[in-house]
Amino acid sequence: MSLEKILAWVPDGSAAAALARQVDYLRLPGHVAVIMDGNGRWAAQRRLPRIEGHRAGIDAVRDAVEVCARLGVEVLTLYAFSVENWKRPRSEVRLLMELLKRYLRLELDTLMRNDIRLHVIGRAGELAPDVREELAAGCSRTAGNGGMRFNIALNYSGRAEIVEAARRALAAGMAPRDLDEARFSGLLYTAGQPDPDLLIRTSGEMRVSNFLLWQIAYAEIWVTDTLWPDFRARHLLEAIVAYQKRDRRYGGLKPEPAAVGQ
Ligand code: IPE
Ligand code: IPE
Ligand code: MG
């Protein structure tokens, strides 16, 4: 049972343990997507170079992956590098890629132990060959796992993904009448996956920054001021508890509470 898996992992009497008891395990978000933001600000607060914030952010990634897998979330998508992030200084981009490679190498055992399947979304083909190799190794090692799917969004752009999907439809010679929302979804990187139910953004920014633009149509958005390197299991559990209190209407009306005695 998911609660037991979480309790076996978080410290007894911790805030995370208390929050884990508040979660309704029958109504978990199927897909949790996270815009991991605030690494630079975390470093600046400590008068450290930005890269130290990215380094510290790895611990938060570990926590998020493990807690979601233990909860029983079906899909976790982490936004690690956007197409627009190439605008950053070369030295920062280089170090981000090094951290990614190191993460993949060191965390493969954790992914295997938790039965997690790794999947890359984004223009992976434009990444450096050594990064692509590490990603391919991680994806193939975990391909047979049947537990949580872990999408890592790399060189990702929501608009580019939509344009690529449209190009694929045209290249396949699809007739206009044959293209509908379900078929179009099937041409995206996330084909076959449920849309995100919960979108988390850390460090307080109220924007989606080109992330999963098609897929988040009806996602519940939860923004926290916590900076990504400080984000831990308890913050994720807090987001899930808040999500479960939301009233999702999809444009319809709130269901009437069942009348007593009927
Ligand atoms: C998020 O932290 C990590 C990436 C975008 C790769 P930032 O580096 O954007 O941190 P801030 O927003 O400058 O604080
Ligand atoms: C979004 O964060 C991209 C990732 C988390 C990878 P940014 O820091 O790049 O977004 P903006 O620039 O604040 O919109
Ligand atoms: Mg940022």
Coordinates of N, CA, C and O in Angstrom, one line a residue, residues 39-187:
N39 N 16.7 27.7 -8.7 CA 18.1 27.3 -8.3 C 19.0 28.4 -8.2 O 19.9 28.5 -7.3
G40 N 18.9 29.4 -9.2 CA 19.8 30.5 -9.2 C 19.6 31.4 -8.0 O 20.5 31.9 -7.4
R41 N 18.3 31.6 -7.7 CA 18.0 32.5 -6.5 C 18.5 31.8 -5.2 O 18.9 32.5 -4.3
W42 N 18.3 30.5 -5.1 CA 18.8 29.8 -3.9 C 20.3 30.0 -3.8 O 20.8 30.3 -2.6
A43 N 21.0 30.0 -4.9 CA 22.5 30.2 -4.8 C 22.8 31.6 -4.4 O 23.7 31.9 -3.6
A44 N 22.1 32.6 -5.1 CA 22.3 34.0 -4.8 C 22.1 34.3 -3.3 O 22.9 35.1 -2.8
Q45 N 21.1 33.7 -2.7 CA 20.8 34.0 -1.3 C 22.0 33.6 -0.4 O 22.2 34.1 0.6
R46 N 22.8 32.6 -0.9 CA 24.0 32.1 -0.2 C 25.3 32.7 -0.7 O 26.3 32.2 -0.4
R47 N 25.2 33.7 -1.6 CA 26.3 34.3 -2.3 C 27.2 33.2 -3.0 O 28.4 33.2 -2.9
L48 N 26.5 32.2 -3.6 CA 27.3 31.1 -4.3 C 27.0 31.3 -5.8 O 26.1 32.0 -6.2
P49 N 27.9 30.7 -6.6 CA 27.6 30.8 -8.0 C 26.4 30.0 -8.4 O 26.0 29.0 -7.6
R50 N 25.7 30.4 -9.4 CA 24.4 29.8 -9.8 C 24.5 28.2 -9.9 O 23.5 27.5 -9.5
I51 N 25.6 27.7 -10.4 CA 25.7 26.3 -10.6 C 25.6 25.5 -9.2 O 25.1 24.4 -9.2
E52 N 25.9 26.2 -8.1 CA 25.7 25.5 -6.8 C 24.3 25.3 -6.5 O 23.9 24.3 -5.9
G53 N 23.4 26.2 -7.0 CA 22.0 26.0 -6.9 C 21.5 24.8 -7.7 O 20.7 24.0 -7.2
H54 N 22.1 24.7 -8.9 CA 21.7 23.5 -9.7 C 22.2 22.2 -9.1 O 21.4 21.2 -9.0
R55 N 23.4 22.3 -8.5 CA 23.9 21.1 -7.8 C 23.0 20.7 -6.7 O 22.6 19.5 -6.5
A56 N 22.6 21.7 -5.9 CA 21.7 21.4 -4.7 C 20.3 20.9 -5.2 O 19.7 20.2 -4.5
G57 N 19.9 21.3 -6.4 CA 18.6 20.9 -6.9 C 18.5 19.4 -7.2 O 17.4 18.9 -7.2
I58 N 19.7 18.8 -7.3 CA 19.7 17.3 -7.6 C 19.0 16.6 -6.4 O 18.3 15.6 -6.6
D59 N 19.2 17.0 -5.2 CA 18.6 16.3 -4.0 C 17.1 16.4 -4.1 O 16.4 15.5 -3.7
A60 N 16.6 17.6 -4.6 CA 15.2 17.8 -4.7 C 14.6 16.8 -5.8 O 13.5 16.3 -5.6
V61 N 15.4 16.6 -6.8 CA 15.0 15.7 -7.9 C 14.8 14.3 -7.3 O 13.8 13.6 -7.5
R62 N 15.9 13.9 -6.6 CA 15.8 12.6 -6.0 C 14.6 12.4 -5.1 O 13.9 11.3 -5.2
D63 N 14.3 13.3 -4.3 CA 13.2 13.3 -3.4 C 11.8 13.2 -4.2 O 11.0 12.3 -3.9
A64 N 11.7 14.0 -5.2 CA 10.5 14.1 -6.0 C 10.2 12.8 -6.7 O 9.1 12.2 -6.7
V65 N 11.3 12.2 -7.3 CA 11.2 11.0 -8.0 C 10.8 9.8 -7.0 O 9.8 9.1 -7.3
E66 N 11.5 9.7 -5.9 CA 11.2 8.6 -5.0 C 9.8 8.8 -4.4 O 9.1 7.8 -4.3
V67 N 9.4 10.0 -4.0 CA 8.1 10.1 -3.3 C 7.0 9.8 -4.2 O 6.0 9.1 -3.9
C68 N 7.1 10.3 -5.5 CA 6.0 10.0 -6.5 C 5.9 8.5 -6.8 O 4.8 8.0 -6.9
A69 N 7.1 7.9 -6.9 CA 7.1 6.4 -7.2 C 6.4 5.7 -6.0 O 5.6 4.8 -6.2
R70 N 6.8 6.0 -4.8 CA 6.3 5.4 -3.6 C 4.8 5.6 -3.4 O 4.0 4.8 -3.0
L71 N 4.3 6.9 -3.8 CA 2.9 7.2 -3.7 C 2.1 6.3 -4.6 O 0.9 6.0 -4.3
G72 N 2.6 6.0 -5.8 CA 1.9 5.3 -6.8 C 1.4 6.2 -7.9 O 0.4 5.9 -8.6
V73 N 2.1 7.4 -8.1 CA 1.8 8.3 -9.2 C 2.2 7.6 -10.5 O 3.2 6.9 -10.6
E74 N 1.3 7.7 -11.5 CA 1.6 6.9 -12.8 C 2.7 7.6 -13.6 O 3.6 6.9 -14.2
V75 N 2.6 8.9 -13.7 CA 3.6 9.7 -14.5 C 4.1 10.9 -13.8 O 3.3 11.6 -13.2
L76 N 5.4 11.1 -13.8 CA 6.0 12.3 -13.2 C 6.9 12.9 -14.3 O 7.7 12.3 -15.0
T77 N 6.6 14.2 -14.6 CA 7.4 14.9 -15.6 C 8.1 16.1 -15.0 O 7.5 16.9 -14.3
L78 N 9.4 16.1 -15.1 CA 10.2 17.2 -14.6 C 10.8 18.0 -15.7 O 11.4 17.5 -16.6
Y79 N 10.6 19.3 -15.6 CA 11.2 20.2 -16.6 C 12.6 20.6 -16.2 O 12.8 21.3 -15.3
A80 N 13.5 20.0 -17.0 CA 14.9 20.2 -16.6 C 15.7 21.2 -17.4 O 16.6 21.9 -16.9
F81 N 15.3 21.3 -18.7 CA 16.0 22.3 -19.6 C 15.1 22.6 -20.7 O 14.7 21.8 -21.5
S82 N 14.9 23.9 -20.9 CA 14.0 24.4 -22.0 C 14.8 24.8 -23.2 O 16.0 25.1 -23.1
V83 N 14.2 24.8 -24.3 CA 14.8 25.3 -25.6 C 15.4 26.7 -25.3 O 16.5 27.0 -25.8
E84 N 14.6 27.5 -24.6 CA 15.1 28.9 -24.3 C 16.2 28.9 -23.3 O 16.9 29.9 -23.3
N85 N 16.5 27.9 -22.6 CA 17.6 27.9 -21.6 C 19.0 27.9 -22.3 O 20.0 28.2 -21.7
W86 N 19.0 27.7 -23.6 CA 20.3 27.8 -24.4 C 20.8 29.3 -24.3 O 22.0 29.6 -24.6
K87 N 19.9 30.2 -24.0 CA 20.3 31.6 -24.0 C 21.2 31.9 -22.8 O 21.7 33.0 -22.6
R88 N 21.3 31.0 -21.9 CA 22.2 31.2 -20.7 C 23.7 31.1 -21.0 O 24.0 30.5 -22.1
P89 N 24.5 31.6 -20.1 CA 26.0 31.5 -20.4 C 26.4 30.1 -20.7 O 25.9 29.1 -20.1
R90 N 27.3 29.9 -21.7 CA 27.8 28.6 -22.1 C 28.2 27.8 -20.9 O 28.0 26.6 -20.8
S91 N 28.9 28.4 -19.9 CA 29.5 27.7 -18.8 C 28.4 27.1 -17.9 O 28.5 26.0 -17.5
E92 N 27.3 27.9 -17.8 CA 26.1 27.3 -17.0 C 25.5 26.2 -17.7 O 25.2 25.1 -17.1
V93 N 25.3 26.3 -19.0 CA 24.7 25.2 -19.8 C 25.6 23.9 -19.7 O 25.1 22.8 -19.5
R94 N 26.9 24.1 -19.9 CA 27.8 23.0 -19.8 C 27.7 22.3 -18.5 O 27.6 21.1 -18.4
L95 N 27.7 23.1 -17.4 CA 27.6 22.4 -16.1 C 26.3 21.8 -15.8 O 26.2 20.7 -15.2
L96 N 25.2 22.4 -16.4 CA 23.9 21.7 -16.2 C 23.9 20.3 -16.9 O 23.4 19.4 -16.4
M97 N 24.5 20.3 -18.1 CA 24.6 19.0 -18.8 C 25.5 18.0 -18.0 O 25.2 16.8 -18.0
E98 N 26.5 18.5 -17.4 CA 27.4 17.6 -16.6 C 26.6 17.0 -15.4 O 26.7 15.8 -15.1
L99 N 25.8 17.9 -14.8 CA 25.0 17.4 -13.6 C 24.0 16.4 -14.1 O 23.8 15.4 -13.4
L100 N 23.4 16.6 -15.2 CA 22.4 15.7 -15.8 C 23.1 14.3 -16.0 O 22.5 13.3 -15.5
K101 N 24.2 14.3 -16.6 CA 24.9 13.0 -16.8 C 25.2 12.3 -15.5 O 25.0 11.1 -15.4
R102 N 25.7 13.1 -14.6 CA 26.1 12.5 -13.3 C 24.8 12.0 -12.6 O 24.8 10.9 -12.0
Y103 N 23.7 12.7 -12.6 CA 22.5 12.3 -12.0 C 22.1 10.9 -12.6 O 21.8 10.0 -11.9
L104 N 22.1 10.8 -14.0 CA 21.7 9.6 -14.6 C 22.5 8.4 -14.2 O 22.0 7.3 -14.0
R105 N 23.8 8.7 -14.1 CA 24.7 7.6 -13.8 C 24.5 7.1 -12.3 O 24.4 5.9 -12.0
L106 N 24.4 8.1 -11.4 CA 24.3 7.8 -10.0 C 22.9 7.3 -9.6 O 22.8 6.5 -8.6
E107 N 21.9 7.7 -10.3 CA 20.5 7.4 -9.9 C 19.9 6.2 -10.6 O 18.8 5.8 -10.3
L108 N 20.6 5.6 -11.5 CA 20.1 4.5 -12.2 C 19.6 3.4 -11.3 O 18.5 2.8 -11.5
D109 N 20.4 3.1 -10.2 CA 20.0 2.1 -9.3 C 18.7 2.4 -8.6 O 17.9 1.5 -8.4
T110 N 18.5 3.7 -8.2 CA 17.3 4.1 -7.6 C 16.1 3.9 -8.5 O 15.0 3.5 -8.1
L111 N 16.3 4.2 -9.8 CA 15.2 4.1 -10.8 C 14.9 2.6 -10.9 O 13.7 2.2 -10.9
M112 N 15.9 1.7 -10.9 CA 15.7 0.3 -11.1 C 14.9 -0.2 -9.8 O 14.0 -1.0 -9.9
R113 N 15.4 0.2 -8.6 CA 14.9 -0.3 -7.4 C 13.4 0.1 -7.2 O 12.6 -0.7 -6.7
N114 N 13.0 1.2 -7.8 CA 11.7 1.7 -7.7 C 10.8 1.3 -8.9 O 9.7 1.8 -9.1
D115 N 11.4 0.5 -9.8 CA 10.6 0.1 -11.0 C 10.2 1.2 -11.9 O 9.1 1.2 -12.5
I116 N 11.1 2.2 -12.0 CA 10.7 3.4 -12.8 C 11.3 3.4 -14.2 O 12.4 2.9 -14.4
R117 N 10.4 3.8 -15.1 CA 10.8 3.9 -16.5 C 11.1 5.3 -16.9 O 10.3 6.2 -16.8
L118 N 12.3 5.5 -17.4 CA 12.8 6.8 -17.8 C 12.4 7.1 -19.3 O 12.6 6.2 -20.2
H119 N 12.0 8.3 -19.6 CA 11.6 8.7 -20.9 C 12.0 10.2 -21.1 O 11.8 11.0 -20.2
V120 N 12.6 10.5 -22.3 CA 13.0 11.9 -22.5 C 11.9 12.5 -23.4 O 11.5 12.0 -24.4
I121 N 11.5 13.7 -23.0 CA 10.6 14.5 -23.9 C 11.4 15.8 -24.3 O 12.0 16.4 -23.4
G122 N 11.3 16.1 -25.6 CA 12.0 17.3 -26.0 C 12.9 16.9 -27.2 O 12.9 15.8 -27.7
R123 N 13.6 17.9 -27.7 CA 14.5 17.6 -28.9 C 15.8 17.1 -28.5 O 16.8 17.7 -28.5
A124 N 15.7 15.8 -28.0 CA 16.9 15.1 -27.5 C 18.0 15.0 -28.5 O 19.2 15.1 -28.2
G125 N 17.7 14.9 -29.8 CA 18.6 14.8 -30.9 C 19.6 16.0 -30.9 O 20.7 15.8 -31.5
E126 N 19.2 17.1 -30.4 CA 20.1 18.3 -30.5 C 21.1 18.4 -29.3 O 21.8 19.3 -29.2
L127 N 21.0 17.4 -28.4 CA 21.9 17.5 -27.2 C 23.3 16.9 -27.6 O 23.4 16.2 -28.6
A128 N 24.3 17.2 -26.8 CA 25.6 16.7 -27.1 C 25.6 15.2 -27.1 O 24.9 14.5 -26.4
P129 N 26.5 14.5 -28.0 CA 26.5 13.1 -28.1 C 26.7 12.4 -26.7 O 26.1 11.4 -26.5
D130 N 27.6 12.9 -25.8 CA 27.8 12.2 -24.5 C 26.5 12.3 -23.7 O 26.2 11.3 -23.0
V131 N 25.8 13.4 -23.8 CA 24.5 13.5 -23.0 C 23.5 12.5 -23.6 O 22.8 11.8 -22.8
R132 N 23.4 12.4 -24.9 CA 22.5 11.5 -25.6 C 22.8 10.1 -25.2 O 21.9 9.3 -25.0
E133 N 24.1 9.8 -25.2 CA 24.5 8.4 -24.8 C 24.0 8.0 -23.4 O 23.5 6.9 -23.2
E134 N 24.2 8.9 -22.5 CA 23.8 8.6 -21.1 C 22.3 8.5 -21.0 O 21.8 7.6 -20.3
L135 N 21.6 9.3 -21.7 CA 20.1 9.3 -21.7 C 19.7 7.9 -22.3 O 18.8 7.3 -21.8
A136 N 20.3 7.6 -23.4 CA 19.9 6.3 -24.1 C 20.1 5.2 -23.2 O 19.3 4.2 -23.1
A137 N 21.3 5.2 -22.5 CA 21.6 4.1 -21.6 C 20.5 4.0 -20.5 O 20.0 2.9 -20.1
G138 N 20.2 5.2 -19.9 CA 19.2 5.2 -18.8 C 17.8 4.7 -19.3 O 17.1 3.9 -18.6
C139 N 17.4 5.1 -20.5 CA 16.1 4.7 -21.1 C 16.1 3.2 -21.4 O 15.1 2.6 -21.1
S140 N 17.2 2.7 -22.0 CA 17.1 1.3 -22.3 C 17.2 0.4 -21.1 O 16.5 -0.6 -21.0
R141 N 18.1 0.8 -20.1 CA 18.1 0.0 -18.9 C 16.8 -0.1 -18.2 O 16.4 -1.1 -17.6
T142 N 16.0 1.0 -18.2 CA 14.8 1.1 -17.4 C 13.5 0.7 -18.3 O 12.4 0.7 -17.8
A143 N 13.8 0.4 -19.6 CA 12.6 0.2 -20.5 C 11.7 -0.9 -20.1 O 10.5 -0.8 -20.3
G144 N 12.2 -1.9 -19.4 CA 11.3 -3.0 -19.0 C 10.6 -2.8 -17.7 O 9.8 -3.7 -17.3
N145 N 10.9 -1.7 -17.0 CA 10.2 -1.4 -15.7 C 8.8 -1.1 -15.9 O 8.4 -0.4 -16.9
G146 N 7.9 -1.6 -15.0 CA 6.5 -1.4 -15.2 C 5.9 -0.4 -14.2 O 4.6 -0.2 -14.2
G147 N 6.7 0.3 -13.4 CA 6.1 1.2 -12.4 C 6.0 2.6 -13.0 O 5.6 2.7 -14.2
M148 N 6.3 3.6 -12.2 CA 6.1 5.0 -12.7 C 6.9 5.3 -13.9 O 8.0 4.9 -14.0
R149 N 6.3 6.1 -14.8 CA 7.0 6.7 -15.9 C 7.6 8.0 -15.5 O 6.9 8.9 -15.0
F150 N 8.9 8.2 -15.7 CA 9.5 9.4 -15.3 C 10.0 10.1 -16.6 O 10.9 9.7 -17.3
N151 N 9.2 11.2 -17.0 CA 9.6 12.0 -18.2 C 10.5 13.1 -17.8 O 10.2 13.8 -16.9
I152 N 11.6 13.1 -18.4 CA 12.5 14.3 -18.2 C 12.5 15.2 -19.4 O 12.7 14.7 -20.5
A153 N 12.0 16.4 -19.2 CA 11.9 17.4 -20.3 C 13.2 18.1 -20.5 O 13.6 18.9 -19.7
L154 N 13.8 17.8 -21.7 CA 15.1 18.3 -22.0 C 15.1 18.9 -23.3 O 14.7 18.3 -24.3
N155 N 15.7 20.1 -23.5 CA 15.6 20.9 -24.7 C 14.2 20.8 -25.2 O 13.9 20.5 -26.3
Y156 N 13.3 21.1 -24.2 CA 11.9 21.0 -24.4 C 11.3 22.4 -24.7 O 11.6 23.4 -24.0
S157 N 10.3 22.4 -25.6 CA 9.5 23.7 -25.8 C 8.1 23.2 -26.1 O 7.9 22.3 -27.1
G158 N 7.1 23.6 -25.4 CA 5.7 23.2 -25.7 C 5.3 23.6 -27.1 O 4.6 22.9 -27.8
R159 N 5.6 24.8 -27.5 CA 5.2 25.3 -28.9 C 5.9 24.4 -30.0 O 5.3 24.0 -30.9
A160 N 7.2 24.2 -29.8 CA 7.9 23.4 -30.7 C 7.3 22.0 -30.8 O 7.2 21.4 -31.9
E161 N 6.9 21.4 -29.7 CA 6.3 20.1 -29.7 C 5.0 20.1 -30.5 O 4.7 19.2 -31.3
I162 N 4.2 21.2 -30.4 CA 2.9 21.2 -31.1 C 3.2 21.4 -32.6 O 2.6 20.7 -33.5
V163 N 4.2 22.2 -33.0 CA 4.6 22.4 -34.4 C 5.1 21.0 -35.0 O 4.7 20.6 -36.0
E164 N 5.9 20.3 -34.2 CA 6.4 19.0 -34.7 C 5.3 18.0 -34.9 O 5.3 17.3 -35.8
A165 N 4.3 18.1 -34.0 CA 3.2 17.1 -34.1 C 2.4 17.5 -35.4 O 2.0 16.6 -36.1
A166 N 2.2 18.8 -35.7 CA 1.5 19.2 -36.9 C 2.3 18.7 -38.1 O 1.7 18.2 -39.1
R167 N 3.6 18.9 -38.0 CA 4.4 18.4 -39.2 C 4.3 16.9 -39.4 O 4.2 16.4 -40.5
R168 N 4.2 16.2 -38.3 CA 4.1 14.7 -38.4 C 2.8 14.3 -39.0 O 2.7 13.4 -39.9
A169 N 1.7 15.1 -38.7 CA 0.4 14.8 -39.2 C 0.5 15.0 -40.8 O 0.0 14.2 -41.5
L170 N 1.1 16.2 -41.1 CA 1.2 16.5 -42.6 C 2.0 15.5 -43.3 O 1.7 15.0 -44.4
A171 N 3.2 15.1 -42.7 CA 4.1 14.2 -43.3 C 3.4 12.8 -43.5 O 3.7 12.1 -44.5
A172 N 2.5 12.4 -42.6 CA 1.8 11.2 -42.7 C 0.7 11.2 -43.7 O 0.0 10.2 -43.9
G173 N 0.5 12.4 -44.3 CA -0.6 12.6 -45.3 C -2.0 12.5 -44.7 O -2.9 12.1 -45.3
M174 N -2.1 12.9 -43.4 CA -3.4 12.8 -42.7 C -4.4 13.8 -43.3 O -4.0 14.9 -43.5
A175 N -5.6 13.3 -43.6 CA -6.6 14.2 -44.2 C -7.1 15.1 -43.0 O -7.2 14.6 -41.9
P176 N -7.4 16.4 -43.3 CA -7.9 17.3 -42.2 C -9.0 16.6 -41.4 O -9.1 16.8 -40.2
R177 N -10.0 15.9 -42.1 CA -11.1 15.4 -41.3 C -10.7 14.3 -40.3 O -11.4 13.9 -39.4
D178 N -9.5 13.7 -40.6 CA -9.1 12.6 -39.7 C -8.3 13.1 -38.5 O -8.0 12.3 -37.6
L179 N -8.0 14.4 -38.5 CA -7.3 14.9 -37.3 C -8.2 15.4 -36.3 O -9.0 16.3 -36.5
D180 N -8.2 14.8 -35.1 CA -9.0 15.3 -34.0 C -8.1 15.4 -32.8 O -6.9 15.1 -32.9
E181 N -8.6 15.8 -31.6 CA -7.8 16.1 -30.4 C -7.1 14.8 -30.0 O -5.9 14.8 -29.6
A182 N -7.8 13.7 -30.0 CA -7.2 12.4 -29.5 C -6.0 12.0 -30.4 O -4.9 11.7 -30.0
R183 N -6.2 12.1 -31.8 CA -5.1 11.8 -32.7 C -4.0 12.7 -32.6 O -2.8 12.3 -32.6
F184 N -4.3 14.0 -32.4 CA -3.2 15.0 -32.2 C -2.4 14.7 -31.0 O -1.1 14.7 -31.0
S185 N -3.1 14.4 -29.9 CA -2.4 14.0 -28.6 C -1.4 12.9 -28.9 O -0.3 12.8 -28.3
G186 N -1.8 12.0 -29.7 CA -1.0 10.8 -30.0 C 0.3 11.1 -30.8 O 1.1 10.3 -31.0
L187 N 0.4 12.4 -31.3 CA 1.5 12.8 -32.1 C 2.5 13.6 -31.2 O 3.6 14.0 -31.7

